mmCIF file with all atom_site columns, C-alpha atoms in Angstrom:
data_model
loop_
_atom_site.group_PDB
_atom_site.id
_atom_site.type_symbol
_atom_site.label_atom_id
_atom_site.label_alt_id
_atom_site.label_comp_id
_atom_site.label_asym_id
_atom_site.label_entity_id
_atom_site.label_seq_id
_atom_site.pdbx_PDB_ins_code
_atom_site.Cartn_x
_atom_site.Cartn_y
_atom_site.Cartn_z
_atom_site.occupancy
_atom_site.B_iso_or_equiv
_atom_site.pdbx_formal_charge
_atom_site.auth_seq_id
_atom_site.auth_comp_id
_atom_site.auth_asym_id
_atom_site.auth_atom_id
_atom_site.pdbx_PDB_model_num
ATOM 1   C CA . GLU A 1 1   ? -231.473 11.152  18.686 1.00 96.00 ? 1   GLU A CA 1
ATOM 2   C CA . VAL A 1 2   ? -233.779 8.136   18.774 1.00 97.00 ? 2   VAL A CA 1
ATOM 3   C CA . GLN A 1 3   ? -236.844 9.049   16.744 1.00 97.00 ? 3   GLN A CA 1
ATOM 4   C CA . LEU A 1 4   ? -239.936 7.653   15.027 1.00 98.00 ? 4   LEU A CA 1
ATOM 5   C CA . VAL A 1 5   ? -241.785 9.773   12.472 1.00 98.00 ? 5   VAL A CA 1
ATOM 6   C CA . GLU A 1 6   ? -245.103 8.658   11.012 1.00 98.00 ? 6   GLU A CA 1
ATOM 7   C CA . SER A 1 7   ? -246.587 9.775   7.708  1.00 98.00 ? 7   SER A CA 1
ATOM 8   C CA . GLY A 1 8   ? -249.295 8.821   5.244  1.00 98.00 ? 8   GLY A CA 1
ATOM 9   C CA . GLY A 1 9   ? -252.409 9.790   7.150  1.00 97.00 ? 9   GLY A CA 1
ATOM 10  C CA . GLY A 1 10  ? -255.278 11.699  5.596  1.00 97.00 ? 10  GLY A CA 1
ATOM 11  C CA . VAL A 1 11  ? -258.979 11.717  4.817  1.00 98.00 ? 11  VAL A CA 1
ATOM 12  C CA . VAL A 1 12  ? -260.396 8.676   3.057  1.00 98.00 ? 12  VAL A CA 1
ATOM 13  C CA . ARG A 1 13  ? -263.900 7.477   2.246  1.00 98.00 ? 13  ARG A CA 1
ATOM 14  C CA . PRO A 1 14  ? -265.368 4.350   3.872  1.00 98.00 ? 14  PRO A CA 1
ATOM 15  C CA . GLY A 1 15  ? -264.164 1.286   2.027  1.00 98.00 ? 15  GLY A CA 1
ATOM 16  C CA . GLY A 1 16  ? -261.008 3.044   0.904  1.00 98.00 ? 16  GLY A CA 1
ATOM 17  C CA . SER A 1 17  ? -257.332 2.271   1.530  1.00 98.00 ? 17  SER A CA 1
ATOM 18  C CA . LEU A 1 18  ? -254.369 4.053   3.019  1.00 98.00 ? 18  LEU A CA 1
ATOM 19  C CA . ARG A 1 19  ? -250.744 3.122   3.684  1.00 98.00 ? 19  ARG A CA 1
ATOM 20  C CA . LEU A 1 20  ? -249.011 4.506   6.750  1.00 98.00 ? 20  LEU A CA 1
ATOM 21  C CA . SER A 1 21  ? -245.242 4.721   7.100  1.00 98.00 ? 21  SER A CA 1
ATOM 22  C CA . CYS A 1 22  ? -242.980 5.104   10.119 1.00 98.00 ? 22  CYS A CA 1
ATOM 23  C CA . ALA A 1 23  ? -239.369 6.215   9.622  1.00 98.00 ? 23  ALA A CA 1
ATOM 24  C CA . ALA A 1 24  ? -236.955 5.204   12.377 1.00 98.00 ? 24  ALA A CA 1
ATOM 25  C CA . SER A 1 25  ? -233.645 6.865   13.185 1.00 98.00 ? 25  SER A CA 1
ATOM 26  C CA . GLY A 1 26  ? -231.042 6.946   15.926 1.00 97.00 ? 26  GLY A CA 1
ATOM 27  C CA . PHE A 1 27  ? -231.081 3.221   16.683 1.00 96.00 ? 27  PHE A CA 1
ATOM 28  C CA . THR A 1 28  ? -230.497 -0.139  14.984 1.00 95.00 ? 28  THR A CA 1
ATOM 29  C CA . PHE A 1 29  ? -233.972 -0.639  13.551 1.00 95.00 ? 29  PHE A CA 1
ATOM 30  C CA . ASP A 1 30  ? -233.679 -4.346  12.791 1.00 92.00 ? 30  ASP A CA 1
ATOM 31  C CA . ASP A 1 31  ? -232.888 -5.108  16.414 1.00 93.00 ? 31  ASP A CA 1
ATOM 32  C CA . TYR A 1 32  ? -236.407 -4.288  17.595 1.00 95.00 ? 32  TYR A CA 1
ATOM 33  C CA . GLY A 1 33  ? -239.980 -5.403  17.277 1.00 95.00 ? 33  GLY A CA 1
ATOM 34  C CA . MET A 1 34  ? -242.429 -2.652  16.358 1.00 96.00 ? 34  MET A CA 1
ATOM 35  C CA . SER A 1 35  ? -246.137 -2.000  16.764 1.00 97.00 ? 35  SER A CA 1
ATOM 36  C CA . TRP A 1 36  ? -248.882 0.367   15.675 1.00 98.00 ? 36  TRP A CA 1
ATOM 37  C CA . VAL A 1 37  ? -251.108 1.838   18.394 1.00 98.00 ? 37  VAL A CA 1
ATOM 38  C CA . ARG A 1 38  ? -254.069 4.093   17.657 1.00 98.00 ? 38  ARG A CA 1
ATOM 39  C CA . GLN A 1 39  ? -256.129 6.589   19.600 1.00 98.00 ? 39  GLN A CA 1
ATOM 40  C CA . ALA A 1 40  ? -259.560 7.716   18.438 1.00 98.00 ? 40  ALA A CA 1
ATOM 41  C CA . PRO A 1 41  ? -260.382 11.353  19.199 1.00 97.00 ? 41  PRO A CA 1
ATOM 42  C CA . GLY A 1 42  ? -261.032 11.750  22.928 1.00 95.00 ? 42  GLY A CA 1
ATOM 43  C CA . LYS A 1 43  ? -260.599 8.013   23.538 1.00 97.00 ? 43  LYS A CA 1
ATOM 44  C CA . GLY A 1 44  ? -257.978 5.671   24.973 1.00 97.00 ? 44  GLY A CA 1
ATOM 45  C CA . LEU A 1 45  ? -255.107 3.735   23.432 1.00 98.00 ? 45  LEU A CA 1
ATOM 46  C CA . GLU A 1 46  ? -255.720 0.651   21.291 1.00 98.00 ? 46  GLU A CA 1
ATOM 47  C CA . TRP A 1 47  ? -252.968 -1.719  20.152 1.00 97.00 ? 47  TRP A CA 1
ATOM 48  C CA . VAL A 1 48  ? -253.522 -2.388  16.437 1.00 97.00 ? 48  VAL A CA 1
ATOM 49  C CA . SER A 1 49  ? -250.719 -4.573  15.103 1.00 97.00 ? 49  SER A CA 1
ATOM 50  C CA . GLY A 1 50  ? -247.144 -5.652  15.710 1.00 96.00 ? 50  GLY A CA 1
ATOM 51  C CA . ILE A 1 51  ? -244.210 -7.212  13.850 1.00 96.00 ? 51  ILE A CA 1
ATOM 52  C CA . ASN A 1 52  ? -241.094 -8.797  15.283 1.00 94.00 ? 52  ASN A CA 1
ATOM 53  C CA . TRP A 1 53  ? -237.542 -7.723  14.475 1.00 93.00 ? 53  TRP A CA 1
ATOM 54  C CA . ASN A 1 54  ? -237.183 -9.729  11.238 1.00 91.00 ? 54  ASN A CA 1
ATOM 55  C CA . GLY A 1 55  ? -240.791 -9.682  10.047 1.00 93.00 ? 55  GLY A CA 1
ATOM 56  C CA . GLY A 1 56  ? -241.250 -13.381 10.733 1.00 93.00 ? 56  GLY A CA 1
ATOM 57  C CA . SER A 1 57  ? -244.013 -12.914 13.280 1.00 94.00 ? 57  SER A CA 1
ATOM 58  C CA . THR A 1 58  ? -246.976 -10.557 13.186 1.00 96.00 ? 58  THR A CA 1
ATOM 59  C CA . GLY A 1 59  ? -250.111 -9.962  15.220 1.00 95.00 ? 59  GLY A CA 1
ATOM 60  C CA . TYR A 1 60  ? -253.347 -8.048  14.764 1.00 96.00 ? 60  TYR A CA 1
ATOM 61  C CA . ALA A 1 61  ? -256.157 -6.841  16.957 1.00 96.00 ? 61  ALA A CA 1
ATOM 62  C CA . ASP A 1 62  ? -259.453 -8.539  16.175 1.00 95.00 ? 62  ASP A CA 1
ATOM 63  C CA . SER A 1 63  ? -260.873 -5.170  15.072 1.00 97.00 ? 63  SER A CA 1
ATOM 64  C CA . VAL A 1 64  ? -258.458 -4.944  12.110 1.00 98.00 ? 64  VAL A CA 1
ATOM 65  C CA . LYS A 1 65  ? -257.618 -8.580  11.312 1.00 97.00 ? 65  LYS A CA 1
ATOM 66  C CA . GLY A 1 66  ? -258.092 -9.344  7.644  1.00 98.00 ? 66  GLY A CA 1
ATOM 67  C CA . ARG A 1 67  ? -258.173 -5.631  6.688  1.00 98.00 ? 67  ARG A CA 1
ATOM 68  C CA . PHE A 1 68  ? -254.792 -4.301  7.842  1.00 98.00 ? 68  PHE A CA 1
ATOM 69  C CA . THR A 1 69  ? -251.315 -5.629  7.002  1.00 98.00 ? 69  THR A CA 1
ATOM 70  C CA . ILE A 1 70  ? -248.148 -4.693  8.865  1.00 98.00 ? 70  ILE A CA 1
ATOM 71  C CA . SER A 1 71  ? -244.728 -4.928  7.220  1.00 98.00 ? 71  SER A CA 1
ATOM 72  C CA . ARG A 1 72  ? -241.225 -3.561  7.584  1.00 97.00 ? 72  ARG A CA 1
ATOM 73  C CA . ASP A 1 73  ? -238.197 -2.839  5.399  1.00 97.00 ? 73  ASP A CA 1
ATOM 74  C CA . ASN A 1 74  ? -235.109 -3.054  7.585  1.00 96.00 ? 74  ASN A CA 1
ATOM 75  C CA . ALA A 1 75  ? -232.882 -1.765  4.769  1.00 97.00 ? 75  ALA A CA 1
ATOM 76  C CA . LYS A 1 76  ? -234.933 1.444   4.769  1.00 98.00 ? 76  LYS A CA 1
ATOM 77  C CA . ASN A 1 77  ? -235.439 1.610   8.560  1.00 98.00 ? 77  ASN A CA 1
ATOM 78  C CA . SER A 1 78  ? -239.164 1.759   7.940  1.00 98.00 ? 78  SER A CA 1
ATOM 79  C CA . LEU A 1 79  ? -242.388 0.286   9.268  1.00 98.00 ? 79  LEU A CA 1
ATOM 80  C CA . TYR A 1 80  ? -245.635 0.217   7.316  1.00 98.00 ? 80  TYR A CA 1
ATOM 81  C CA . LEU A 1 81  ? -249.342 -0.349  7.861  1.00 98.00 ? 81  LEU A CA 1
ATOM 82  C CA . GLN A 1 82  ? -251.500 -1.093  4.823  1.00 98.00 ? 82  GLN A CA 1
ATOM 83  C CA . MET A 1 83  ? -255.094 -0.339  5.723  1.00 98.00 ? 83  MET A CA 1
ATOM 84  C CA . ASN A 1 84  ? -257.887 -1.608  3.456  1.00 98.00 ? 84  ASN A CA 1
ATOM 85  C CA . SER A 1 85  ? -261.692 -1.608  3.727  1.00 98.00 ? 85  SER A CA 1
ATOM 86  C CA . LEU A 1 86  ? -261.527 1.351   6.071  1.00 98.00 ? 86  LEU A CA 1
ATOM 87  C CA . ARG A 1 87  ? -264.457 2.107   8.356  1.00 98.00 ? 87  ARG A CA 1
ATOM 88  C CA . ALA A 1 88  ? -265.543 5.190   10.276 1.00 98.00 ? 88  ALA A CA 1
ATOM 89  C CA . GLU A 1 89  ? -264.411 3.499   13.499 1.00 98.00 ? 89  GLU A CA 1
ATOM 90  C CA . ASP A 1 90  ? -260.829 3.375   12.173 1.00 98.00 ? 90  ASP A CA 1
ATOM 91  C CA . THR A 1 91  ? -260.660 7.174   12.506 1.00 98.00 ? 91  THR A CA 1
ATOM 92  C CA . ALA A 1 92  ? -257.785 7.806   14.906 1.00 98.00 ? 92  ALA A CA 1
ATOM 93  C CA . LEU A 1 93  ? -254.274 9.086   15.461 1.00 98.00 ? 93  LEU A CA 1
ATOM 94  C CA . TYR A 1 94  ? -251.932 6.224   14.568 1.00 98.00 ? 94  TYR A CA 1
ATOM 95  C CA . HIS A 1 95  ? -248.653 5.960   16.479 1.00 98.00 ? 95  HIS A CA 1
ATOM 96  C CA . CYS A 1 96  ? -245.779 3.625   15.744 1.00 98.00 ? 96  CYS A CA 1
ATOM 97  C CA . ALA A 1 97  ? -243.960 2.368   18.832 1.00 98.00 ? 97  ALA A CA 1
ATOM 98  C CA . ARG A 1 98  ? -240.754 0.449   19.543 1.00 97.00 ? 98  ARG A CA 1
ATOM 99  C CA . THR A 1 99  ? -240.589 -2.499  21.911 1.00 95.00 ? 99  THR A CA 1
ATOM 100 C CA . MET A 1 100 ? -237.976 -2.047  24.588 1.00 92.00 ? 100 MET A CA 1
ATOM 101 C CA . VAL A 1 101 ? -236.428 -5.510  24.243 1.00 86.00 ? 101 VAL A CA 1
ATOM 102 C CA . ARG A 1 102 ? -233.853 -6.086  21.526 1.00 78.00 ? 102 ARG A CA 1
ATOM 103 C CA . SER A 1 103 ? -234.314 -9.030  19.150 1.00 73.00 ? 103 SER A CA 1
ATOM 104 C CA . GLY A 1 104 ? -237.589 -9.828  20.795 1.00 74.00 ? 104 GLY A CA 1
ATOM 105 C CA . SER A 1 105 ? -241.239 -10.189 19.985 1.00 86.00 ? 105 SER A CA 1
ATOM 106 C CA . TYR A 1 106 ? -243.465 -7.469  18.600 1.00 88.00 ? 106 TYR A CA 1
ATOM 107 C CA . LEU A 1 107 ? -245.225 -7.202  21.925 1.00 90.00 ? 107 LEU A CA 1
ATOM 108 C CA . ASP A 1 108 ? -243.506 -5.745  24.956 1.00 93.00 ? 108 ASP A CA 1
ATOM 109 C CA . ALA A 1 109 ? -243.454 -2.444  26.793 1.00 96.00 ? 109 ALA A CA 1
ATOM 110 C CA . PHE A 1 110 ? -243.072 0.384   24.278 1.00 97.00 ? 110 PHE A CA 1
ATOM 111 C CA . ASP A 1 111 ? -240.252 2.763   25.125 1.00 97.00 ? 111 ASP A CA 1
ATOM 112 C CA . ILE A 1 112 ? -240.158 4.968   22.025 1.00 98.00 ? 112 ILE A CA 1
ATOM 113 C CA . TRP A 1 113 ? -243.252 6.460   20.365 1.00 98.00 ? 113 TRP A CA 1
ATOM 114 C CA . GLY A 1 114 ? -243.814 8.644   17.340 1.00 98.00 ? 114 GLY A CA 1
ATOM 115 C CA . GLN A 1 115 ? -246.119 11.658  17.467 1.00 98.00 ? 115 GLN A CA 1
ATOM 116 C CA . GLY A 1 116 ? -248.622 9.962   15.198 1.00 98.00 ? 116 GLY A CA 1
ATOM 117 C CA . THR A 1 117 ? -250.387 10.485  11.868 1.00 98.00 ? 117 THR A CA 1
ATOM 118 C CA . MET A 1 118 ? -254.115 11.187  11.715 1.00 98.00 ? 118 MET A CA 1
ATOM 119 C CA . VAL A 1 119 ? -256.462 8.994   9.702  1.00 98.00 ? 119 VAL A CA 1
ATOM 120 C CA . THR A 1 120 ? -260.018 10.213  9.129  1.00 98.00 ? 120 THR A CA 1
ATOM 121 C CA . VAL A 1 121 ? -262.558 7.922   7.483  1.00 98.00 ? 121 VAL A CA 1
ATOM 122 C CA . SER A 1 122 ? -265.545 9.925   6.354  1.00 97.00 ? 122 SER A CA 1
ATOM 123 C CA . SER A 1 123 ? -267.889 10.241  3.408  1.00 94.00 ? 123 SER A CA 1
ATOM 124 C CA . ASP B 2 1   ? -258.465 -12.043 24.693 1.00 88.00 ? 1   ASP B CA 1
ATOM 125 C CA . ILE B 2 2   ? -257.170 -10.481 27.891 1.00 94.00 ? 2   ILE B CA 1
ATOM 126 C CA . GLN B 2 3   ? -259.163 -7.484  29.122 1.00 96.00 ? 3   GLN B CA 1
ATOM 127 C CA . MET B 2 4   ? -257.605 -4.757  31.279 1.00 97.00 ? 4   MET B CA 1
ATOM 128 C CA . THR B 2 5   ? -259.771 -2.721  33.647 1.00 97.00 ? 5   THR B CA 1
ATOM 129 C CA . GLN B 2 6   ? -258.448 0.419   35.316 1.00 98.00 ? 6   GLN B CA 1
ATOM 130 C CA . SER B 2 7   ? -259.944 2.211   38.293 1.00 97.00 ? 7   SER B CA 1
ATOM 131 C CA . PRO B 2 8   ? -260.856 4.893   38.901 1.00 97.00 ? 8   PRO B CA 1
ATOM 132 C CA . SER B 2 9   ? -261.575 6.451   35.500 1.00 97.00 ? 9   SER B CA 1
ATOM 133 C CA . THR B 2 10  ? -261.007 9.917   36.942 1.00 97.00 ? 10  THR B CA 1
ATOM 134 C CA . LEU B 2 11  ? -259.175 10.945  40.077 1.00 96.00 ? 11  LEU B CA 1
ATOM 135 C CA . SER B 2 12  ? -259.136 14.412  41.643 1.00 96.00 ? 12  SER B CA 1
ATOM 136 C CA . ALA B 2 13  ? -256.108 15.113  43.795 1.00 96.00 ? 13  ALA B CA 1
ATOM 137 C CA . SER B 2 14  ? -253.950 17.916  45.150 1.00 96.00 ? 14  SER B CA 1
ATOM 138 C CA . VAL B 2 15  ? -250.224 18.559  44.861 1.00 96.00 ? 15  VAL B CA 1
ATOM 139 C CA . GLY B 2 16  ? -248.462 16.484  47.495 1.00 96.00 ? 16  GLY B CA 1
ATOM 140 C CA . ASP B 2 17  ? -251.150 13.770  47.643 1.00 97.00 ? 17  ASP B CA 1
ATOM 141 C CA . ARG B 2 18  ? -250.338 10.089  47.444 1.00 97.00 ? 18  ARG B CA 1
ATOM 142 C CA . VAL B 2 19  ? -252.174 8.663   44.436 1.00 97.00 ? 19  VAL B CA 1
ATOM 143 C CA . THR B 2 20  ? -252.912 5.032   43.595 1.00 98.00 ? 20  THR B CA 1
ATOM 144 C CA . ILE B 2 21  ? -254.333 3.687   40.329 1.00 98.00 ? 21  ILE B CA 1
ATOM 145 C CA . THR B 2 22  ? -255.411 0.062   39.964 1.00 98.00 ? 22  THR B CA 1
ATOM 146 C CA . CYS B 2 23  ? -255.328 -2.154  36.880 1.00 98.00 ? 23  CYS B CA 1
ATOM 147 C CA . ARG B 2 24  ? -256.940 -5.595  36.806 1.00 98.00 ? 24  ARG B CA 1
ATOM 148 C CA . ALA B 2 25  ? -256.398 -8.262  34.146 1.00 97.00 ? 25  ALA B CA 1
ATOM 149 C CA . SER B 2 26  ? -259.117 -10.725 33.146 1.00 97.00 ? 26  SER B CA 1
ATOM 150 C CA . GLN B 2 27  ? -256.576 -13.552 33.507 1.00 96.00 ? 27  GLN B CA 1
ATOM 151 C CA . SER B 2 28  ? -253.090 -13.908 34.868 1.00 97.00 ? 28  SER B CA 1
ATOM 152 C CA . ILE B 2 29  ? -250.420 -11.953 33.008 1.00 96.00 ? 29  ILE B CA 1
ATOM 153 C CA . SER B 2 30  ? -247.569 -12.738 35.428 1.00 96.00 ? 30  SER B CA 1
ATOM 154 C CA . SER B 2 31  ? -245.621 -9.445  35.638 1.00 97.00 ? 31  SER B CA 1
ATOM 155 C CA . TRP B 2 32  ? -245.956 -8.476  31.978 1.00 96.00 ? 32  TRP B CA 1
ATOM 156 C CA . LEU B 2 33  ? -247.464 -5.068  32.611 1.00 97.00 ? 33  LEU B CA 1
ATOM 157 C CA . ALA B 2 34  ? -246.443 -1.543  31.713 1.00 98.00 ? 34  ALA B CA 1
ATOM 158 C CA . TRP B 2 35  ? -247.679 1.882   32.800 1.00 98.00 ? 35  TRP B CA 1
ATOM 159 C CA . TYR B 2 36  ? -247.706 5.010   30.617 1.00 98.00 ? 36  TYR B CA 1
ATOM 160 C CA . GLN B 2 37  ? -248.370 8.695   31.165 1.00 98.00 ? 37  GLN B CA 1
ATOM 161 C CA . GLN B 2 38  ? -249.993 10.740  28.411 1.00 98.00 ? 38  GLN B CA 1
ATOM 162 C CA . LYS B 2 39  ? -250.508 14.493  28.278 1.00 97.00 ? 39  LYS B CA 1
ATOM 163 C CA . PRO B 2 40  ? -252.867 16.198  25.803 1.00 95.00 ? 40  PRO B CA 1
ATOM 164 C CA . GLY B 2 41  ? -251.456 16.299  22.287 1.00 93.00 ? 41  GLY B CA 1
ATOM 165 C CA . LYS B 2 42  ? -248.443 14.198  23.222 1.00 97.00 ? 42  LYS B CA 1
ATOM 166 C CA . ALA B 2 43  ? -247.379 10.607  22.677 1.00 98.00 ? 43  ALA B CA 1
ATOM 167 C CA . PRO B 2 44  ? -247.533 8.248   25.667 1.00 98.00 ? 44  PRO B CA 1
ATOM 168 C CA . LYS B 2 45  ? -244.453 8.030   27.860 1.00 98.00 ? 45  LYS B CA 1
ATOM 169 C CA . LEU B 2 46  ? -243.298 4.760   29.424 1.00 98.00 ? 46  LEU B CA 1
ATOM 170 C CA . LEU B 2 47  ? -243.086 4.955   33.230 1.00 98.00 ? 47  LEU B CA 1
ATOM 171 C CA . ILE B 2 48  ? -242.980 1.361   34.505 1.00 98.00 ? 48  ILE B CA 1
ATOM 172 C CA . TYR B 2 49  ? -242.310 -1.986  32.811 1.00 97.00 ? 49  TYR B CA 1
ATOM 173 C CA . LYS B 2 50  ? -242.461 -5.557  34.057 1.00 97.00 ? 50  LYS B CA 1
ATOM 174 C CA . ALA B 2 51  ? -244.949 -4.354  36.679 1.00 98.00 ? 51  ALA B CA 1
ATOM 175 C CA . SER B 2 52  ? -242.409 -2.715  38.987 1.00 98.00 ? 52  SER B CA 1
ATOM 176 C CA . SER B 2 53  ? -239.291 -1.681  37.028 1.00 98.00 ? 53  SER B CA 1
ATOM 177 C CA . LEU B 2 54  ? -238.822 2.070   36.718 1.00 98.00 ? 54  LEU B CA 1
ATOM 178 C CA . GLU B 2 55  ? -237.955 3.291   33.223 1.00 97.00 ? 55  GLU B CA 1
ATOM 179 C CA . SER B 2 56  ? -234.726 5.280   33.021 1.00 96.00 ? 56  SER B CA 1
ATOM 180 C CA . GLY B 2 57  ? -235.238 8.977   33.706 1.00 97.00 ? 57  GLY B CA 1
ATOM 181 C CA . VAL B 2 58  ? -238.620 8.581   35.398 1.00 98.00 ? 58  VAL B CA 1
ATOM 182 C CA . PRO B 2 59  ? -238.822 10.206  38.851 1.00 98.00 ? 59  PRO B CA 1
ATOM 183 C CA . SER B 2 60  ? -238.672 7.842   41.812 1.00 98.00 ? 60  SER B CA 1
ATOM 184 C CA . ARG B 2 61  ? -242.031 9.098   43.130 1.00 98.00 ? 61  ARG B CA 1
ATOM 185 C CA . PHE B 2 62  ? -243.552 6.723   40.570 1.00 98.00 ? 62  PHE B CA 1
ATOM 186 C CA . SER B 2 63  ? -243.702 3.060   41.544 1.00 98.00 ? 63  SER B CA 1
ATOM 187 C CA . GLY B 2 64  ? -245.503 -0.041  40.375 1.00 98.00 ? 64  GLY B CA 1
ATOM 188 C CA . SER B 2 65  ? -246.466 -3.266  42.107 1.00 98.00 ? 65  SER B CA 1
ATOM 189 C CA . GLY B 2 66  ? -248.486 -6.419  41.631 1.00 98.00 ? 66  GLY B CA 1
ATOM 190 C CA . SER B 2 67  ? -248.475 -9.667  39.701 1.00 98.00 ? 67  SER B CA 1
ATOM 191 C CA . GLY B 2 68  ? -250.985 -12.097 38.298 1.00 97.00 ? 68  GLY B CA 1
ATOM 192 C CA . THR B 2 69  ? -254.184 -10.121 37.804 1.00 98.00 ? 69  THR B CA 1
ATOM 193 C CA . GLU B 2 70  ? -253.951 -7.069  40.071 1.00 98.00 ? 70  GLU B CA 1
ATOM 194 C CA . PHE B 2 71  ? -251.529 -4.192  39.695 1.00 98.00 ? 71  PHE B CA 1
ATOM 195 C CA . THR B 2 72  ? -251.090 -0.690  41.070 1.00 98.00 ? 72  THR B CA 1
ATOM 196 C CA . LEU B 2 73  ? -249.324 2.481   40.017 1.00 98.00 ? 73  LEU B CA 1
ATOM 197 C CA . THR B 2 74  ? -248.498 4.778   42.922 1.00 98.00 ? 74  THR B CA 1
ATOM 198 C CA . ILE B 2 75  ? -247.343 8.391   42.823 1.00 98.00 ? 75  ILE B CA 1
ATOM 199 C CA . SER B 2 76  ? -245.945 9.053   46.275 1.00 97.00 ? 76  SER B CA 1
ATOM 200 C CA . SER B 2 77  ? -246.261 12.848  46.221 1.00 97.00 ? 77  SER B CA 1
ATOM 201 C CA . LEU B 2 78  ? -248.194 14.302  43.299 1.00 97.00 ? 78  LEU B CA 1
ATOM 202 C CA . GLN B 2 79  ? -246.404 17.114  41.456 1.00 96.00 ? 79  GLN B CA 1
ATOM 203 C CA . PRO B 2 80  ? -247.884 19.719  39.079 1.00 95.00 ? 80  PRO B CA 1
ATOM 204 C CA . ASP B 2 81  ? -246.280 17.929  36.109 1.00 96.00 ? 81  ASP B CA 1
ATOM 205 C CA . ASP B 2 82  ? -248.102 14.690  36.997 1.00 97.00 ? 82  ASP B CA 1
ATOM 206 C CA . PHE B 2 83  ? -251.600 15.833  36.035 1.00 94.00 ? 83  PHE B CA 1
ATOM 207 C CA . ALA B 2 84  ? -252.197 13.631  33.015 1.00 97.00 ? 84  ALA B CA 1
ATOM 208 C CA . THR B 2 85  ? -253.893 10.415  31.886 1.00 98.00 ? 85  THR B CA 1
ATOM 209 C CA . TYR B 2 86  ? -252.345 7.078   32.849 1.00 98.00 ? 86  TYR B CA 1
ATOM 210 C CA . TYR B 2 87  ? -252.709 3.778   31.011 1.00 98.00 ? 87  TYR B CA 1
ATOM 211 C CA . CYS B 2 88  ? -251.761 0.224   31.872 1.00 98.00 ? 88  CYS B CA 1
ATOM 212 C CA . GLN B 2 89  ? -250.853 -2.253  29.124 1.00 98.00 ? 89  GLN B CA 1
ATOM 213 C CA . GLN B 2 90  ? -250.441 -6.018  29.239 1.00 97.00 ? 90  GLN B CA 1
ATOM 214 C CA . TYR B 2 91  ? -247.945 -7.816  27.025 1.00 95.00 ? 91  TYR B CA 1
ATOM 215 C CA . ASN B 2 92  ? -248.357 -11.386 28.195 1.00 92.00 ? 92  ASN B CA 1
ATOM 216 C CA . SER B 2 93  ? -250.356 -12.668 25.227 1.00 86.00 ? 93  SER B CA 1
ATOM 217 C CA . TYR B 2 94  ? -249.817 -12.355 21.491 1.00 85.00 ? 94  TYR B CA 1
ATOM 218 C CA . LEU B 2 95  ? -252.325 -9.473  21.420 1.00 89.00 ? 95  LEU B CA 1
ATOM 219 C CA . GLY B 2 96  ? -251.616 -6.248  23.243 1.00 91.00 ? 96  GLY B CA 1
ATOM 220 C CA . THR B 2 97  ? -254.258 -4.639  25.438 1.00 95.00 ? 97  THR B CA 1
ATOM 221 C CA . PHE B 2 98  ? -254.454 -1.274  27.170 1.00 97.00 ? 98  PHE B CA 1
ATOM 222 C CA . GLY B 2 99  ? -256.636 -0.258  30.070 1.00 98.00 ? 99  GLY B CA 1
ATOM 223 C CA . GLN B 2 100 ? -259.203 2.458   29.396 1.00 98.00 ? 100 GLN B CA 1
ATOM 224 C CA . GLY B 2 101 ? -257.135 5.111   31.172 1.00 98.00 ? 101 GLY B CA 1
ATOM 225 C CA . THR B 2 102 ? -257.238 7.091   34.422 1.00 98.00 ? 102 THR B CA 1
ATOM 226 C CA . LYS B 2 103 ? -257.300 10.879  34.240 1.00 98.00 ? 103 LYS B CA 1
ATOM 227 C CA . VAL B 2 104 ? -255.616 12.577  37.201 1.00 98.00 ? 104 VAL B CA 1
ATOM 228 C CA . GLU B 2 105 ? -257.136 16.036  37.652 1.00 96.00 ? 105 GLU B CA 1
ATOM 229 C CA . ILE B 2 106 ? -256.381 18.962  39.917 1.00 89.00 ? 106 ILE B CA 1
ATOM 230 C CA . LYS B 2 107 ? -258.661 19.037  42.950 1.00 88.00 ? 107 LYS B CA 1
#
């Protein structure tokens, strides 16, 4: 079964750090670009960051540029998001998502999504 | 950055109705547009990619059209399972952008 499972969320104080992980299974992970998409409580979807199939190309939303870092370990079938200098407005459910095009960019339609991991930034 | 604007924000409809949701891009995105359905507490589900291509397993009552800056998602005959929130997403630029969402409610 093709699956993405996120972990690493939790409660953190403003200015703190957190590292999210996304474990992929059921497909050849290093064939696909991947992204993180978040959803604040009661709000819409926001693309956060993406990485292409080999890690050679990354992109970030303006709202997180310079604070978040995306990476992947193809040997471990895993995607990561290092989040530093966290703010209250980063509070959201963070989903990892797979692009539907093999060996492509990090940005495409997303055909596989994880259920998400919740990040709460609060003092 | 490319902005995506969906309309309406909320839509009240009955089972069997034909429903149309519009998504406008702030600049041309060719046909690089996807549509998703999201139900409460669930991850989004891909319905349409490349503006008009139906994702495998998605019922044929869903269809997409448009190119450039104006796009539509049409549900030809609304079913009880279709009451949900729908999002468009552009993937033309190096930054992804979603529309703000359209909630389809029971009339």
